Amino acid sequence: MNHFVNITSPLDQFEIRNLLSLDAPILGNLSISLTNIGLYLTISGFLILVLNLLATNNNRVVSNN
């Protein structure tokens, strides 16, 4: 059974897709969209921020046992 019939190009896996789109014609044709690349950058930026906050010691002295 062949499941890979619809693949036309190997570059289809790198296509940027809109995940969430907002069009506001009232605000001067404002269009805001969240793509898959933006979602990945947001998640990775949040993880880097959390790891940075967890790794910072804030100049506290930790004693030995």
mmCIF file of C-alpha atoms in Angstrom:
data_model
loop_
_atom_site.group_PDB
_atom_site.id
_atom_site.type_symbol
_atom_site.label_atom_id
_atom_site.label_comp_id
_atom_site.label_asym_id
_atom_site.label_seq_id
_atom_site.Cartn_x
_atom_site.Cartn_y
_atom_site.Cartn_z
ATOM 1 C CA MET A 1 0.000 0.000 0.000
ATOM 2 C CA ASN A 2 1.555 3.288 -1.118
ATOM 3 C CA HIS A 3 0.846 6.205 1.279
ATOM 4 C CA PHE A 4 3.190 8.740 -0.372
ATOM 5 C CA VAL A 5 1.279 9.440 -3.586
ATOM 6 C CA ASN A 6 0.509 13.147 -2.947
ATOM 7 C CA ILE A 7 4.114 14.316 -2.429
ATOM 8 C CA THR A 8 5.023 16.396 -5.483
ATOM 9 C CA SER A 9 8.229 18.005 -4.233
ATOM 10 C CA PRO A 10 10.674 17.173 -1.444
ATOM 11 C CA LEU A 11 10.600 20.852 -0.435
ATOM 12 C CA ASP A 12 6.916 20.621 0.597
ATOM 13 C CA GLN A 13 8.000 19.736 4.142
ATOM 14 C CA PHE A 14 9.561 23.220 4.512
ATOM 15 C CA GLU A 15 6.450 25.136 3.458
ATOM 16 C CA ILE A 16 5.495 28.018 5.747
ATOM 17 C CA ARG A 17 1.825 27.687 6.703
ATOM 18 C CA ASN A 18 -0.519 30.095 8.470
ATOM 19 C CA LEU A 19 -1.677 28.625 11.768
ATOM 20 C CA LEU A 20 -3.649 31.644 12.988
ATOM 21 C CA SER A 21 -4.614 34.659 10.940
ATOM 22 C CA LEU A 22 -6.367 37.888 11.921
ATOM 23 C CA ASP A 23 -7.558 40.427 9.355
ATOM 24 C CA ALA A 24 -8.810 43.765 10.693
ATOM 25 C CA PRO A 25 -10.046 46.078 7.934
ATOM 26 C CA ILE A 26 -11.124 48.643 10.555
ATOM 27 C CA LEU A 27 -7.514 49.281 11.644
ATOM 28 C CA GLY A 28 -6.206 50.210 8.207
ATOM 29 C CA ASN A 29 -6.191 46.730 6.635
ATOM 30 C CA LEU A 30 -4.113 45.259 9.480
ATOM 31 C CA SER A 31 -3.240 41.626 8.932
ATOM 32 C CA ILE A 32 -1.552 39.621 11.697
ATOM 33 C CA SER A 33 -0.724 35.963 11.244
ATOM 34 C CA LEU A 34 1.122 33.302 13.206
ATOM 35 C CA THR A 35 3.004 30.865 11.004
ATOM 36 C CA ASN A 36 4.693 27.603 11.901
ATOM 37 C CA ILE A 37 8.090 29.347 11.917
ATOM 38 C CA GLY A 38 6.786 32.020 14.302
ATOM 39 C CA LEU A 39 5.379 29.332 16.590
ATOM 40 C CA TYR A 40 8.716 27.478 16.693
ATOM 41 C CA LEU A 41 10.616 30.721 17.403
ATOM 42 C CA THR A 42 8.187 31.645 20.185
ATOM 43 C CA ILE A 43 8.492 28.240 21.857
ATOM 44 C CA SER A 44 12.282 28.198 21.603
ATOM 45 C CA GLY A 45 12.567 31.789 22.886
ATOM 46 C CA PHE A 46 10.359 30.916 25.863
ATOM 47 C CA LEU A 47 12.463 27.816 26.635
ATOM 48 C CA ILE A 48 15.699 29.811 26.432
ATOM 49 C CA LEU A 49 14.260 32.458 28.765
ATOM 50 C CA VAL A 50 13.110 29.851 31.303
ATOM 51 C CA LEU A 51 16.440 28.005 31.225
ATOM 52 C CA ASN A 52 18.301 31.291 31.637
ATOM 53 C CA LEU A 53 16.190 32.234 34.657
ATOM 54 C CA LEU A 54 16.671 28.790 36.219
ATOM 55 C CA ALA A 55 20.435 28.790 35.655
ATOM 56 C CA THR A 56 21.031 32.274 37.079
ATOM 57 C CA ASN A 57 22.268 32.106 40.669
ATOM 58 C CA ASN A 58 21.762 35.844 41.406
ATOM 59 C CA ASN A 59 25.050 36.033 43.328
ATOM 60 C CA ARG A 60 23.875 33.745 46.125
ATOM 61 C CA VAL A 61 26.368 31.653 47.999
ATOM 62 C CA VAL A 62 25.547 27.966 48.209
ATOM 63 C CA SER A 63 27.128 26.185 51.146
ATOM 64 C CA ASN A 64 28.627 22.701 51.164
ATOM 65 C CA ASN A 65 27.198 19.924 53.288
#
